[in-house]
CSV table of C-alpha atoms in Angstrom, one decimal:
chain,number,residue,atom,x,y,z
I,106,MET,CA,269.3,164.8,165.3
I,107,SER,CA,268.7,167.5,162.6
I,108,SER,CA,266.5,170.5,163.0
I,109,LEU,CA,262.8,170.1,162.9
I,110,PRO,CA,262.3,172.2,159.7
I,111,LEU,CA,264.8,169.9,157.9
I,112,ARG,CA,263.0,166.8,159.1
I,113,TYR,CA,259.7,168.1,157.9
I,114,THR,CA,261.2,169.0,154.6
I,115,ALA,CA,262.6,165.4,154.3
I,116,LEU,CA,259.2,164.0,155.2
I,117,THR,CA,257.4,166.1,152.6
I,118,ALA,CA,260.0,165.4,149.9
I,119,GLY,CA,260.0,161.7,150.7
I,120,LEU,CA,256.2,161.4,150.4
I,121,ALA,CA,256.1,163.3,147.1
I,122,LEU,CA,259.0,161.2,145.7
I,123,PHE,CA,257.3,158.0,146.9
I,124,GLY,CA,254.2,159.0,144.9
I,125,LEU,CA,256.4,159.5,141.9
I,126,GLY,CA,258.1,156.1,142.4
I,127,VAL,CA,254.7,154.4,142.5
I,128,ALA,CA,253.6,156.3,139.3
I,129,LEU,CA,256.8,155.2,137.5
I,130,MET,CA,256.0,151.6,138.3
I,131,VAL,CA,252.5,152.0,137.1
I,132,ARG,CA,253.6,153.5,133.8
I,133,ALA,CA,256.2,150.7,133.4
I,134,ASP,CA,253.4,148.2,133.5
I,135,LEU,CA,255.7,145.3,134.4
I,136,GLY,CA,254.2,144.5,137.8
I,137,MET,CA,252.8,146.3,140.8
I,138,SER,CA,254.3,146.6,144.3
I,139,SER,CA,253.5,143.8,146.8
I,140,TRP,CA,250.9,145.9,148.7
I,141,ASP,CA,249.1,146.8,145.5
I,142,VAL,CA,248.9,143.2,144.5
I,143,LEU,CA,247.2,142.6,147.8
I,144,HIS,CA,244.9,145.6,147.3
I,145,GLN,CA,243.9,144.4,143.8
I,146,GLY,CA,243.3,140.8,145.0
I,147,LEU,CA,241.1,141.9,147.9
I,148,ALA,CA,239.2,144.3,145.7
I,149,HIS,CA,238.5,141.5,143.2
I,150,ARG,CA,237.4,139.1,145.9
I,151,THR,CA,235.2,141.6,147.8
I,152,GLY,CA,233.9,143.7,145.0
I,153,LEU,CA,234.9,146.8,146.9
I,154,PRO,CA,236.5,149.8,145.2
I,155,LEU,CA,240.3,149.8,145.2
I,156,GLY,CA,240.5,153.1,147.1
I,157,GLY,CA,238.3,151.7,149.8
I,158,VAL,CA,240.4,148.6,150.1
I,159,VAL,CA,243.6,150.6,150.4
I,160,ILE,CA,242.1,152.6,153.3
I,161,GLY,CA,240.8,149.5,155.0
I,162,VAL,CA,244.1,147.6,154.7
I,163,GLY,CA,245.9,150.6,156.1
I,164,ALA,CA,243.5,150.6,159.1
I,165,LEU,CA,244.0,146.9,159.7
I,166,VAL,CA,247.8,147.3,159.5
I,167,LEU,CA,247.6,150.0,162.2
I,168,LEU,CA,246.1,147.5,164.5
I,169,LEU,CA,249.2,145.3,164.0
I,170,TRP,CA,251.2,148.2,165.5
I,171,LEU,CA,249.8,147.5,168.9
I,172,PRO,CA,251.8,144.3,169.7
I,173,LEU,CA,254.9,146.0,168.1
I,174,ARG,CA,254.5,149.0,170.3
I,175,GLN,CA,254.6,151.5,167.4
I,176,ARG,CA,253.2,155.0,167.8
I,177,PRO,CA,251.7,157.1,165.0
I,178,GLY,CA,253.1,160.6,164.4
I,179,PRO,CA,252.6,163.5,162.1
I,180,GLY,CA,254.4,161.6,159.4
I,181,THR,CA,251.8,158.8,159.7
I,182,VAL,CA,249.0,161.3,159.0
I,183,ALA,CA,250.9,163.0,156.2
I,184,ASN,CA,251.5,159.6,154.6
I,185,VAL,CA,247.8,159.0,154.4
I,186,LEU,CA,247.0,162.5,153.1
I,187,LEU,CA,249.9,163.1,150.6
I,188,VAL,CA,250.9,159.9,148.9
I,189,GLY,CA,247.6,159.5,146.9
I,190,PRO,CA,247.6,163.0,145.5
I,191,ALA,CA,251.4,162.7,144.6
I,192,VAL,CA,250.6,159.5,142.7
I,193,GLU,CA,247.8,161.2,140.8
I,194,VAL,CA,249.8,164.3,139.9
I,195,SER,CA,252.8,162.1,138.8
I,196,LEU,CA,250.6,159.9,136.6
I,197,ALA,CA,249.1,163.0,134.9
I,198,LEU,CA,252.6,164.3,134.1
I,199,LEU,CA,254.3,161.0,133.0
I,200,PRO,CA,253.8,159.8,129.4
I,201,ASP,CA,253.1,156.2,128.6
I,202,PRO,CA,256.4,154.6,127.4
I,203,GLN,CA,256.3,153.0,124.0
I,204,SER,CA,259.2,150.7,124.1
I,205,LEU,CA,260.1,147.8,126.4
I,206,LEU,CA,263.5,149.4,127.1
I,207,TRP,CA,261.8,152.5,128.5
I,208,ARG,CA,259.4,150.4,130.6
I,209,TRP,CA,262.3,148.6,132.1
I,210,ALA,CA,264.1,151.9,132.8
I,211,LEU,CA,260.9,153.3,134.5
I,212,LEU,CA,260.6,150.1,136.6
I,213,ALA,CA,264.2,150.4,137.8
I,214,ALA,CA,263.8,154.1,138.5
I,215,GLY,CA,260.6,153.4,140.4
I,216,VAL,CA,262.1,150.8,142.6
I,217,VAL,CA,265.1,152.8,143.5
I,218,LEU,CA,263.1,156.1,144.0
I,219,THR,CA,260.6,154.3,146.2
I,220,ALA,CA,263.4,153.0,148.5
I,221,ALA,CA,265.1,156.4,148.6
I,222,ALA,CA,261.7,158.1,149.3
I,223,THR,CA,260.9,155.6,152.1
I,224,ALA,CA,264.3,156.3,153.7
I,225,LEU,CA,263.6,160.1,153.6
I,226,TYR,CA,260.2,160.0,155.3
I,227,VAL,CA,260.9,157.2,157.7
I,228,GLY,CA,264.3,158.6,158.5
I,229,ALA,CA,262.8,161.9,159.4
I,230,GLY,CA,261.6,160.3,162.6
I,231,LEU,CA,258.1,161.9,162.5
I,232,GLY,CA,256.2,158.7,162.3
I,233,PRO,CA,256.2,156.0,159.6
I,234,GLY,CA,253.3,155.3,157.2
I,235,PRO,CA,250.9,152.5,158.3
I,236,ARG,CA,252.7,149.8,156.4
I,237,ASP,CA,256.2,151.1,157.2
I,238,GLY,CA,255.4,150.9,160.9
I,239,LEU,CA,255.5,147.1,160.6
I,240,MET,CA,259.1,147.4,159.2
I,241,THR,CA,260.3,149.7,162.0
I,242,GLY,CA,258.5,147.6,164.6
I,243,LEU,CA,260.2,144.5,163.5
I,244,ALA,CA,263.5,146.4,163.4
I,245,ALA,CA,263.0,147.3,167.1
I,246,ARG,CA,262.5,143.6,167.8
I,247,GLY,CA,265.9,142.7,166.3
I,248,LEU,CA,265.6,142.4,162.6
I,249,SER,CA,267.6,144.6,160.2
I,250,ILE,CA,265.6,147.0,158.1
I,251,ALA,CA,266.5,145.0,155.0
I,252,ARG,CA,265.3,141.7,156.4
I,253,ALA,CA,262.2,143.2,158.0
I,254,ARG,CA,261.1,145.0,154.8
I,255,THR,CA,261.9,142.0,152.6
I,256,ALA,CA,259.9,139.6,154.8
I,257,ILE,CA,256.9,141.9,154.8
I,258,GLU,CA,257.0,142.5,151.1
I,259,LEU,CA,257.3,138.7,150.3
I,260,SER,CA,254.5,137.8,152.8
I,261,VAL,CA,252.2,140.5,151.4
I,262,LEU,CA,253.0,139.4,147.8
I,263,VAL,CA,252.1,135.7,148.5
I,264,LEU,CA,248.9,136.8,150.3
I,265,GLY,CA,247.9,139.1,147.4
I,266,TRP,CA,248.7,136.4,144.8
I,267,LEU,CA,246.5,133.9,146.8
I,268,PHE,CA,243.6,136.4,146.7
I,269,GLY,CA,244.0,136.7,142.9
I,270,GLY,CA,246.2,139.8,142.5
I,271,SER,CA,248.3,140.2,139.4
I,272,VAL,CA,252.0,139.5,139.8
I,273,GLY,CA,254.7,140.5,137.3
I,274,VAL,CA,258.4,140.6,137.1
I,275,GLY,CA,258.4,144.1,138.6
I,276,THR,CA,256.5,142.8,141.6
I,277,VAL,CA,259.2,140.3,142.4
I,278,LEU,CA,262.0,142.7,141.8
I,279,PHE,CA,260.4,145.3,144.1
I,280,ALA,CA,259.8,142.7,146.9
I,281,LEU,CA,263.4,141.5,146.8
I,282,ALA,CA,265.2,144.9,146.2
I,283,VAL,CA,263.3,147.5,148.2
I,284,GLY,CA,264.4,146.3,151.6
I,285,PRO,CA,268.2,146.3,151.1
I,286,LEU,CA,267.9,149.6,149.1
I,287,THR,CA,265.9,151.3,151.9
I,288,GLN,CA,268.5,150.2,154.5
I,289,ALA,CA,271.3,151.6,152.3
I,290,PHE,CA,269.6,154.9,151.7
I,291,LEU,CA,268.7,155.3,155.4
I,292,SER,CA,272.4,155.4,156.2
I,293,VAL,CA,272.8,158.6,154.2
I,294,LEU,CA,269.3,160.2,154.1
I,295,ARG,CA,268.2,159.9,157.8
I,296,THR,CA,267.5,163.3,159.5
I,297,GLY,CA,265.7,162.1,162.6
I,298,ALA,CA,266.7,159.8,165.5
I,299,PRO,CA,268.4,156.5,164.5
I,300,LEU,CA,266.2,153.5,164.0
I,301,PRO,CA,266.7,150.6,166.3
I,302,ALA,CA,269.6,148.4,165.4
I,303,PRO,CA,269.3,144.6,165.3
I,304,ALA,CA,269.7,143.0,168.7
I,305,PRO,CA,273.1,141.3,169.1
I,306,ALA,CA,273.2,137.6,169.3
I,307,HIS,CA,273.8,136.3,172.9
I,308,SER,CA,276.8,134.1,173.2
I,309,PRO,CA,276.6,131.2,175.6
I,310,SER,CA,278.0,131.9,179.0
I,311,LYS,CA,281.3,130.2,179.9
I,312,ASN,CA,281.9,128.6,183.2
């Protein structure tokens, strides 16, 4: 395991870069992430402000940690406090792209950067964000990081679409690509303890 200062540096950098990745996808305007589709759909159905929905969904997701035996840490708190401001600062600095080519470039960069940023702050081992705790919890139960993240993203995407959230090509790309990319980045960017490996399949006993 790496030193604690290095792990906190990875956590902070990961959260800041995650905010930038979200902002890149917003500026691309080709589809939001799966969770943002859900947030938008719930806000539309309930009439609540989007920020309140984001907080409420995060609180409900934390309840799902209980059966998965996930524990919050300083990284969980930092996720709640830092990602929002990072998104706002990034949006203030990023210009609106004028061409479709640039929008596609921003979308691709946003997906890749979000996956790398997730690997940085989850891999620091200081506590995942509320939504990432589902991924690590399922990984502890035997799924690979790629399969766990993809299953969560697709499930949230469908639920958000049913609630009336807007789905674009970027949404589908994000849902399918972020899981495998996160797993790949974790192999090189992890600074904390290893995440649980998938449980091996049991071969039938021989008499």
